[in-house]
Short mmCIF file of C-alpha atoms and ligand atoms in Angstrom, two decimals:
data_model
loop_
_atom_site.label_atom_id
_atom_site.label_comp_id
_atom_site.label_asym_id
_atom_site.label_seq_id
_atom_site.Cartn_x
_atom_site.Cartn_y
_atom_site.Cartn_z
CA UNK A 3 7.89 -35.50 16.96
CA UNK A 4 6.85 -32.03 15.47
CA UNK A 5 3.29 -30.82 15.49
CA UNK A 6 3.48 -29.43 11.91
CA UNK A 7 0.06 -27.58 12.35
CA UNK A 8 1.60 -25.91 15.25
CA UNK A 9 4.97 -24.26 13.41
CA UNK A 10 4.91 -20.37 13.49
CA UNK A 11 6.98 -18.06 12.30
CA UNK A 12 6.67 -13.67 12.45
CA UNK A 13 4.46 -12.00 10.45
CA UNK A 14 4.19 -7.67 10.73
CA UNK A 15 1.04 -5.90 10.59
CA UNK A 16 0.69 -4.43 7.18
CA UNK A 17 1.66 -4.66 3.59
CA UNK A 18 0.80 -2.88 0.30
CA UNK A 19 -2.73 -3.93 -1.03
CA UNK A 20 -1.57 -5.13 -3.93
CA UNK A 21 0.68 -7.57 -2.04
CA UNK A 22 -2.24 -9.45 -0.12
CA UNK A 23 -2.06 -12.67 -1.73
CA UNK A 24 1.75 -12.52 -1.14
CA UNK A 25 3.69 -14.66 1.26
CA UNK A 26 4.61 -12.49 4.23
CA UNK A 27 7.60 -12.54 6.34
CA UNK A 28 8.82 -10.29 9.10
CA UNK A 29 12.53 -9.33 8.04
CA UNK A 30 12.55 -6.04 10.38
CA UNK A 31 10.05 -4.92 13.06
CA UNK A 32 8.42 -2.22 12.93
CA UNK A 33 10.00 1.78 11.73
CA UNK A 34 13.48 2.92 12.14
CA UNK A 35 12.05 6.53 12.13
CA UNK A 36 8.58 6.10 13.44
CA UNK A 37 8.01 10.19 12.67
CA UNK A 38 5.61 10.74 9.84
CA UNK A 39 3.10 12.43 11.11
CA UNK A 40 0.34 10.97 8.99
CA UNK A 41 1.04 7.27 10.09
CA UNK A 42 0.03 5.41 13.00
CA UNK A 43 1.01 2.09 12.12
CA UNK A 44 3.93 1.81 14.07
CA UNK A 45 3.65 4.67 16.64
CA UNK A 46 3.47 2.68 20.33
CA UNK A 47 6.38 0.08 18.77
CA UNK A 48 10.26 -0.02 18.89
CA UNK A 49 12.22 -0.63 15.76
CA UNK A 50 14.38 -4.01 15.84
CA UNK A 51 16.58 -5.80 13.40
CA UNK A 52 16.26 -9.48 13.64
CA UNK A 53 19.29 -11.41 13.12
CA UNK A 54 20.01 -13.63 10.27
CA UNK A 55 19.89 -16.71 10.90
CA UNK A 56 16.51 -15.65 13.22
CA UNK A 57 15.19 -15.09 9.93
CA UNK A 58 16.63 -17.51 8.00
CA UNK A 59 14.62 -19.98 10.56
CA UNK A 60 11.61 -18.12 9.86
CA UNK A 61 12.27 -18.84 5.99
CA UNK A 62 12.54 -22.40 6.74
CA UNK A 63 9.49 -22.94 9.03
CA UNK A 64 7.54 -21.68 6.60
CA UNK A 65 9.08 -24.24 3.90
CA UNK A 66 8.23 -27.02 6.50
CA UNK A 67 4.63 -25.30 6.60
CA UNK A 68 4.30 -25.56 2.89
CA UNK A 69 5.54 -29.06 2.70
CA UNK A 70 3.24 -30.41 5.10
CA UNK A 71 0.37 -28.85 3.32
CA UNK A 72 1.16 -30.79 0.19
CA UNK A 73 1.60 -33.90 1.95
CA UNK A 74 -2.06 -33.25 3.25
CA UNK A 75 -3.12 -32.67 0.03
CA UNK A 76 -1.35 -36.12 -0.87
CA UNK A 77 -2.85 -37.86 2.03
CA UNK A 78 -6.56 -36.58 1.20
CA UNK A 79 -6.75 -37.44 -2.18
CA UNK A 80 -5.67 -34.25 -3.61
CA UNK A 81 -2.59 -34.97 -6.22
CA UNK A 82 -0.93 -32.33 -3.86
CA UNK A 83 -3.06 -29.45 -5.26
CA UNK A 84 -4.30 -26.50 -2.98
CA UNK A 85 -8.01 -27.28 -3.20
CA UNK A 86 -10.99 -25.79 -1.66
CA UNK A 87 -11.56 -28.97 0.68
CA UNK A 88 -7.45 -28.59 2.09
CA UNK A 89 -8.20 -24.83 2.77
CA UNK A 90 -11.75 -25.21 4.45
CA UNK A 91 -9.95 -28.09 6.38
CA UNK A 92 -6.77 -26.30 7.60
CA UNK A 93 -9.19 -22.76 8.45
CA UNK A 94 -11.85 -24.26 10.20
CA UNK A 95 -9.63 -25.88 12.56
CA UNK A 96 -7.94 -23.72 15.33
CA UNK A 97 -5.26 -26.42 16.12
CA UNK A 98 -3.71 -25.19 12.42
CA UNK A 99 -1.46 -21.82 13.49
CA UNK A 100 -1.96 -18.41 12.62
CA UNK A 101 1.41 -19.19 10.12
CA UNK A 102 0.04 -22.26 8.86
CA UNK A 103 -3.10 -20.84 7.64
CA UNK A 104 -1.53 -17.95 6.14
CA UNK A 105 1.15 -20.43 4.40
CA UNK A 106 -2.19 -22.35 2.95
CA UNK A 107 -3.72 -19.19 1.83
CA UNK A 108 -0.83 -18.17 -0.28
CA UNK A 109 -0.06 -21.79 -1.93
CA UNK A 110 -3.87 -22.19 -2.32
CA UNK A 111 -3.88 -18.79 -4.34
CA UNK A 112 -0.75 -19.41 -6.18
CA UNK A 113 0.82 -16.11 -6.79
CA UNK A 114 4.48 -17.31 -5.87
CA UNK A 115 5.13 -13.99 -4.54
CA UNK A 116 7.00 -13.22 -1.25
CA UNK A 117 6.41 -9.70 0.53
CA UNK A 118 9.11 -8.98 3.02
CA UNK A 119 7.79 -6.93 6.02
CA UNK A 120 8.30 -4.58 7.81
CA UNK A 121 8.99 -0.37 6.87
CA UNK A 122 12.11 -0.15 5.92
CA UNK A 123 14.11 -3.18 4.90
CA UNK A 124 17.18 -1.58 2.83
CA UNK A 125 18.60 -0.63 6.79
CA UNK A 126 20.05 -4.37 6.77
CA UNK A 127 23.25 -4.39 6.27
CA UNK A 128 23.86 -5.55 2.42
CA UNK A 129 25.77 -8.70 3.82
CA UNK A 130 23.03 -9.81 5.64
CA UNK A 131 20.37 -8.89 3.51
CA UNK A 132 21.94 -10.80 0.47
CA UNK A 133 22.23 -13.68 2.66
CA UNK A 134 18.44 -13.65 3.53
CA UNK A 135 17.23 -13.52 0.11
CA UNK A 136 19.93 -16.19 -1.09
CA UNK A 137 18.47 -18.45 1.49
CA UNK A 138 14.82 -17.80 0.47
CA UNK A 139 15.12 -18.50 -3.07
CA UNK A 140 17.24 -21.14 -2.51
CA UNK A 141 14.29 -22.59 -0.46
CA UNK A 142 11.28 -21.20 -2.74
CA UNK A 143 13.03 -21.75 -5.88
CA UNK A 144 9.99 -21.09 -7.36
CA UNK A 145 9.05 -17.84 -6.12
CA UNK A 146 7.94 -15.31 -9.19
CA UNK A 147 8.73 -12.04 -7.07
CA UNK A 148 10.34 -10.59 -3.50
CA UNK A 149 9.75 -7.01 -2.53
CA UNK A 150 9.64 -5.48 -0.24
CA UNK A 151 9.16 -1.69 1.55
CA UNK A 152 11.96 0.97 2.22
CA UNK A 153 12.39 4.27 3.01
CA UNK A 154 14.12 6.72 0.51
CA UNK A 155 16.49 7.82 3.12
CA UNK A 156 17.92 4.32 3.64
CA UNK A 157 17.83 3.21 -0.29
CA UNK A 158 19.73 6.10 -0.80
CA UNK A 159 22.59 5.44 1.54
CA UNK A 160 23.41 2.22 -0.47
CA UNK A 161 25.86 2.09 -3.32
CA UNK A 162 24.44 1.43 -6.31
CA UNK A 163 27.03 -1.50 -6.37
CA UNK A 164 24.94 -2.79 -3.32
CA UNK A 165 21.95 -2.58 -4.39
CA UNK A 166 22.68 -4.55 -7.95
CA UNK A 167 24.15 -7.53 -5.81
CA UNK A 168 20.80 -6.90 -3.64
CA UNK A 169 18.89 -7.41 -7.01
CA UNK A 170 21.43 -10.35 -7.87
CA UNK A 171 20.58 -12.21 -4.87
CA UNK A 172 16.58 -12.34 -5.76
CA UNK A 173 15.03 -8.57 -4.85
CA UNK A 174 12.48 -7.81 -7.04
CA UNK A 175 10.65 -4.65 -5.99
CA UNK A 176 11.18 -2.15 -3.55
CA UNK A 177 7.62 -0.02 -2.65
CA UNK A 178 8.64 3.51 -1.21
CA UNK A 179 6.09 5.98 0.44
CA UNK A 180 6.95 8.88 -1.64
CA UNK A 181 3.98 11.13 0.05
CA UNK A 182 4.97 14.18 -1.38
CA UNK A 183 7.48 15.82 -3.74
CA UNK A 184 7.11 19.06 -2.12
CA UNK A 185 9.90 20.23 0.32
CA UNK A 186 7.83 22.13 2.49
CA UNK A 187 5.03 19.35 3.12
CA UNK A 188 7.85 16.69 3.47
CA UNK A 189 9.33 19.25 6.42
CA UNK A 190 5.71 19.72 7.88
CA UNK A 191 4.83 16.04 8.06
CA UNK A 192 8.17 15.00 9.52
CA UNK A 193 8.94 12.80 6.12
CA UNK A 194 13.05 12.83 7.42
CA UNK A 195 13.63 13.06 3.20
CA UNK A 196 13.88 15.90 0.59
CA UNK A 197 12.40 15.79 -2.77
CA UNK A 198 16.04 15.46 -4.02
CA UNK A 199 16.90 12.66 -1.88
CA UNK A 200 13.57 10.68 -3.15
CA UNK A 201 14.98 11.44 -6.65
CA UNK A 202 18.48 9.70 -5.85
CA UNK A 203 17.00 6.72 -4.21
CA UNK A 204 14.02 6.30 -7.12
CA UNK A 205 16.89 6.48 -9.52
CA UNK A 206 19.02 4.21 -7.83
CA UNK A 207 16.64 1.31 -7.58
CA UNK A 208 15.57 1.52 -11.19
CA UNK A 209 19.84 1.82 -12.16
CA UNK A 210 20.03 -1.47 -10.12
CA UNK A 211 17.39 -3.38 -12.33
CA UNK A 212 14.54 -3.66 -9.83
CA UNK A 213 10.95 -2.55 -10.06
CA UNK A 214 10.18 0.10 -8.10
CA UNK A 215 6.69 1.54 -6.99
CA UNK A 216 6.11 5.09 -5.63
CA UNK A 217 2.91 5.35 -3.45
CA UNK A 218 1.89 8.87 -3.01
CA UNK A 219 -0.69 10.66 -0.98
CA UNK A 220 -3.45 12.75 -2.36
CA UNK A 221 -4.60 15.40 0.64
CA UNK A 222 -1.06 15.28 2.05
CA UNK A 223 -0.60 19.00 1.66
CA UNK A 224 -3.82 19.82 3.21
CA UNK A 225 -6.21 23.70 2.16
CA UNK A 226 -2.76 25.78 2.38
CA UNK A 227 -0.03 23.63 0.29
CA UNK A 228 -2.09 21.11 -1.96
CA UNK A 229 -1.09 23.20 -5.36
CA UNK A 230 2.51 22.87 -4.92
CA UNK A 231 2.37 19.55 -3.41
CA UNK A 232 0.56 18.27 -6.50
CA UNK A 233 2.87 19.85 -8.95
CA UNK A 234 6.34 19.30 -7.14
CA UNK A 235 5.05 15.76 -6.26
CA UNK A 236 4.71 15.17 -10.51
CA UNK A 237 7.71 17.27 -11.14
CA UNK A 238 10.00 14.92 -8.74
CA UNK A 239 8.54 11.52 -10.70
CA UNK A 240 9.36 12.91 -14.01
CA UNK A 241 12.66 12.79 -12.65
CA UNK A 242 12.61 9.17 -11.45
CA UNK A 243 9.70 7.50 -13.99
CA UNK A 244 9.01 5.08 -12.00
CA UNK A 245 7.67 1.55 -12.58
CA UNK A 246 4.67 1.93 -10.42
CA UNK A 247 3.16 5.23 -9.06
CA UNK A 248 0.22 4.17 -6.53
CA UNK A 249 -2.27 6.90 -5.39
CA UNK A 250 -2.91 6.61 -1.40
CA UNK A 251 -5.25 8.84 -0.43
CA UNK A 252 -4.77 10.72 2.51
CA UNK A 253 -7.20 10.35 5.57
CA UNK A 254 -5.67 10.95 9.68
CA UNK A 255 -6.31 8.41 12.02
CA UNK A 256 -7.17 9.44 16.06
CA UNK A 257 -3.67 8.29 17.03
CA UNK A 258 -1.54 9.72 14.57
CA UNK A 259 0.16 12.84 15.34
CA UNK A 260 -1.19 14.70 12.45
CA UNK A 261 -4.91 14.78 14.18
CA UNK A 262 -3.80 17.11 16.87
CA UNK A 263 -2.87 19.59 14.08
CA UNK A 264 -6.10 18.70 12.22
CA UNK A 265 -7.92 19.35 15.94
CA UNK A 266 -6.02 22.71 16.95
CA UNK A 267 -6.83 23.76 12.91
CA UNK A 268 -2.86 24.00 11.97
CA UNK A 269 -3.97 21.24 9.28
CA UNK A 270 -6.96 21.96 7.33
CA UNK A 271 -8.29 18.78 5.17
CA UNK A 272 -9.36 18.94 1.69
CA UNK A 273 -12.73 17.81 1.13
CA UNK A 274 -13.34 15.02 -1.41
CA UNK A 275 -13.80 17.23 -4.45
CA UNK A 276 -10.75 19.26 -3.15
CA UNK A 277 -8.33 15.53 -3.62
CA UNK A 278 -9.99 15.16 -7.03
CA UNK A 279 -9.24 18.79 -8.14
CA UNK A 280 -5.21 18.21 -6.58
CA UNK A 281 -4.96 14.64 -8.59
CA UNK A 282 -6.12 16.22 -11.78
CA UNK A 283 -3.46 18.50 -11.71
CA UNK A 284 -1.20 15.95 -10.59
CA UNK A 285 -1.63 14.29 -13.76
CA UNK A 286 -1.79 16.87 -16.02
CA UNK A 287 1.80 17.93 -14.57
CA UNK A 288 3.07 14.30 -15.39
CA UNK A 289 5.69 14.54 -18.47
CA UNK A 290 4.30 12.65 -21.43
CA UNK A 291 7.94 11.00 -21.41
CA UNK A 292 7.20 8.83 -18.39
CA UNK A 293 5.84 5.07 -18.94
CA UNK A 294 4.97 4.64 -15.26
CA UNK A 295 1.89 2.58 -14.71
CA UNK A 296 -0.60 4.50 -12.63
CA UNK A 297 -2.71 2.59 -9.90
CA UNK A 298 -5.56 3.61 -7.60
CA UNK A 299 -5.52 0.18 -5.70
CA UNK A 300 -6.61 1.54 -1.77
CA UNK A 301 -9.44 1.73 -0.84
CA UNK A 302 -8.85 5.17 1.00
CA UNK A 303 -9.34 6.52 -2.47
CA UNK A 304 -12.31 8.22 -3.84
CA UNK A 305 -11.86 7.28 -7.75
CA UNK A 306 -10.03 3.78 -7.88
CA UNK A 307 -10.70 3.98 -11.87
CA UNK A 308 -7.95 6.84 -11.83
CA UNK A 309 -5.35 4.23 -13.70
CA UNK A 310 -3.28 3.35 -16.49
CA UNK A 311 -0.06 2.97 -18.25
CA UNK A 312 1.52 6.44 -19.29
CA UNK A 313 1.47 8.30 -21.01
CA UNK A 314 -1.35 6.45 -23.75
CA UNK A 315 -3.81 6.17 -20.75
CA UNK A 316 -3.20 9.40 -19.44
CA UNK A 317 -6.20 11.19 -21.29
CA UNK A 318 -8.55 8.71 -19.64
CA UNK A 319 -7.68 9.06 -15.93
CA UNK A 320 -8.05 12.96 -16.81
CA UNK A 321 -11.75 11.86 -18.06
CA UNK A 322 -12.59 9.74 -15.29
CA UNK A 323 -11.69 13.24 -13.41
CA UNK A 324 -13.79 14.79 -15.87
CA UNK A 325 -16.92 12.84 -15.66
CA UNK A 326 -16.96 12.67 -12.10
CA UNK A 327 -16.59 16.36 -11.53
CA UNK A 328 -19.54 16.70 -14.44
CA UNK A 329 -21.90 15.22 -12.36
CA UNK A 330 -24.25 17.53 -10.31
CA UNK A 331 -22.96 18.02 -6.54
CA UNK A 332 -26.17 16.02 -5.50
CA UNK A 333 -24.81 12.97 -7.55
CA UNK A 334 -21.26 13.71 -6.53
CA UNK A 335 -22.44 13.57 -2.61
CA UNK A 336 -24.37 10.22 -3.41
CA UNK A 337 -21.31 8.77 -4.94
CA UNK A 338 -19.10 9.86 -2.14
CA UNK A 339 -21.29 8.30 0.20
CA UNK A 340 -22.13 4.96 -1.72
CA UNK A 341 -18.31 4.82 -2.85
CA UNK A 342 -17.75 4.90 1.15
CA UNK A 343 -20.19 2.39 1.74
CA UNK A 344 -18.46 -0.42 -0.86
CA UNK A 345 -21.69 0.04 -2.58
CA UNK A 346 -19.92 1.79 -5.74
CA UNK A 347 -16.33 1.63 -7.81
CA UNK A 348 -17.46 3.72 -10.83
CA UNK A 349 -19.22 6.89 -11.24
CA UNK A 350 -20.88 4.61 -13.79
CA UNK A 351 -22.45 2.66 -11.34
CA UNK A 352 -24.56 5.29 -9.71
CA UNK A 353 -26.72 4.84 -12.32
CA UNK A 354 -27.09 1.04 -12.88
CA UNK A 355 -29.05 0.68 -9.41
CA UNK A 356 -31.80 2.71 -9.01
CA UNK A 357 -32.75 1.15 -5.63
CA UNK A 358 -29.58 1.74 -4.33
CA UNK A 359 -29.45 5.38 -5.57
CA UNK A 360 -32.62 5.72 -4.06
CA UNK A 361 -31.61 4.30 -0.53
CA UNK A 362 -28.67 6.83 -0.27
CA UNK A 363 -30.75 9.95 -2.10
CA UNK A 364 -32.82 9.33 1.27
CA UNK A 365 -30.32 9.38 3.35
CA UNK A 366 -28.67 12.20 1.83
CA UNK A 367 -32.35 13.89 2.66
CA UNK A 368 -32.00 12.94 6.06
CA UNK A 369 -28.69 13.60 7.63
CA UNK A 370 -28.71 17.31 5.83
CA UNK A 371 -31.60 17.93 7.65
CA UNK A 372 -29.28 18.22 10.79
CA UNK A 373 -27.75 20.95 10.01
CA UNK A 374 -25.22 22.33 7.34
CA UNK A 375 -21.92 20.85 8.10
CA UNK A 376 -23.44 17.22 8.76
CA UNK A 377 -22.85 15.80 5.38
CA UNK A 378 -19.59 16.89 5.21
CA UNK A 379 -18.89 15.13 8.87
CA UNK A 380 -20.74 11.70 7.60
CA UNK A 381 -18.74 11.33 4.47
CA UNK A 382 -15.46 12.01 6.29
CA UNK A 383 -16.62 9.84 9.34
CA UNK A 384 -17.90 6.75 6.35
CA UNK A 385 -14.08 7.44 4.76
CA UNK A 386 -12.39 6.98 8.30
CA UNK A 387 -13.61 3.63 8.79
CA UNK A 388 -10.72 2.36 7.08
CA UNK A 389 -7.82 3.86 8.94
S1 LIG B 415 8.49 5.82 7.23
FE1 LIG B 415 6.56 4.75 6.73
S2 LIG B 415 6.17 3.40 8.46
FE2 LIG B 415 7.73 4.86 9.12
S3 LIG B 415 6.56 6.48 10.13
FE3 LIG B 415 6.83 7.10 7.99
S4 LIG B 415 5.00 6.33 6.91
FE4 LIG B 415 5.09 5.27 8.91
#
């Protein structure tokens, strides 16, 4: 007899933040290219395809997964609901697998959305992928959204007729790393895509009928290219108007390949001011034609109230800019540092805690007293705890 608790199926390690309450399955692993400078994620693994009916297994373990959890639900008293006595139950106990937990997690929050892992999903071959997501909704019928990540290299390289049957057969959303609509930063960070080619496949997935969400990088073209990557990054979504553009703000982990250039000073990072000055022009270079919807959702960024439907909301993201930039460098420092510390998510909240203020004021005292650069090198190392 099957050990339920004990079903697994492959996961990958990362998704968009706004897809953490999503079901995740591995339909790739790892990157096809694997270059980007700026990203470590993937760096020490090989890409692989997985076969179809590997996956389609997957699919189906985790239906098994979710039926047994209702059953449990059934069997404690529960009317099949996802309550806060099945989900303490299944997470306190290590027999339950890594899979079956996760599977809990996402019925017990309810989203019904599915987030299909890993980089760069459109290099299935259309047959294949068409038969995966037939499969899935025909065993989640329920499911209220599938997306999924992909390079604009690979979505380009699809017909437009494949990518409407992709759509037909239950894609919702495709999330592309944009980075940069700037040639030369593209070139310099080893992208493998032009700003014209990120055009063609941003057009191509909004021709086909899905939602499509852009995440660019803020920092990305570092103290020598961050004026032109600003404005050809907002000149190259005018040209797509996205559903989605999501701001990702740069920072360079140890083991990606960009630190050796940030070490031997070929890469020079902006400061945190610096990002703020490059996203205000960003936006001000947005057309007011473009409806995209404008989120700030990582936590890598400095000013997560930068957000808003376009272009009605643009004036406010440009004043969120504003007041933040209006405050004196000593508040702007205790911000950065209390922003850092999960301590603030508003300029506005500097000023509701006066203990806290206080505590960081202090601080601010006392690590400047090192020396002159050593503020500067405790903000940055505060913002690097989260690569
Ligand atoms: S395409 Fe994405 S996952 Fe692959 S190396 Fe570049 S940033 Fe990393």
């Amino acid at each position: 007899m099957i050990n339920e608790s004990k079903l697994s199926f492959e996961q990958g390690p990362i998704r968009p933040p706004n897809e953490a309450r999503s079901l995740l399955l591995r339909v790739t692993r790892n990157c096809p290219w694997n270059q980007c400078l700026f990203c470590s994620v993937y760096k020490e693994q090989k890409f692989s395809l997985r076969g179809a009916e590997e996956i389609k297994k997957d699919i189906q373990t985790a239906r098994d997964i979710a039926d047994d959890i209702k059953a449990l639900s059934w069997k404690m008293g529960q009317s099949g609901l996802i309550t806060n006595s099945i989900i303490s139950r299944i997470l306190s106990n290590h027999n339950y697998s890594y899979s079956y937990q996760s599977v809990a997690l996402w019925l017990y929050y309810g989203t019904g959305e599915c987030f299909l892992q890993d980089a760069d999903n459109f290099i299935i071959k259309t047959k294949d992928f068409v038969d995966i997501l037939k499969f899935l909704r025909e065993k989640f019928p329920d499911l209220k959204r599938v997306t999924t990540y992909s390079r604009s290299r690979t979505v380009s390289r699809k017909s437009l007729e494949e990518m409407k049957e992709i759509k037909e057969a239950g894609l919702d959303r495709v999330h592309i790393g944009l980075e940069s609509g700037c040639d030369p930063v593209l070139k310099f960070v080893k992208k493998g895509v032009t700003a014209d080619r990120h055009i063609d496949a941003g057009r191509k997935v909004i021709d086909s009928g899905m939602s499509l969400s852009e995440y660019i990088m803020p920092g990305l073209g570092g103290k020598a290219m961050w004026k032109e990557h600003a404005v050809e990054t907002a000149r190259v979504l005018n040209q797509i108007n996205p559903h989605y553009i999501r701001l990702r703000s740069l920072r360079v982990p140890v083991h990606a390949p960009l630190y050796q250039k940030l070490v031997s000073g070929e890469f020079k990072m902006l400061t945190d001011d610096q990002v703020v000055e490059e996203i205000k022009l960003f936006i001000e270079t947005l057309d007011n034609n473009i409806t995209s919807t404008v989120t700030s959702d990582h936590i890598m960024n400095l000013l997560e109230e930068i957000k808003g439907k376009l272009p009605e909301e643009k004036a406010n993201m440009l004043n969120v800019i504003k007041k933040y930039q209006d405050l004196p460098k000593s508040d702007r420092i205790i911000y950065m540092i209390g922003r850092r510390g999960g301590a603030y998510s508003s300029t506005e909240d500097l000023y509701q805690d006066q203990t806290t203020y206080d505590k960081i004021k202090k601080l601010v005292l006392e690590v400047s007293a090192k020396g002159p650069d050593e503020i500067e090198r405790f903000i940055n190392e505060m913002a690097d705890q989260y690569v």
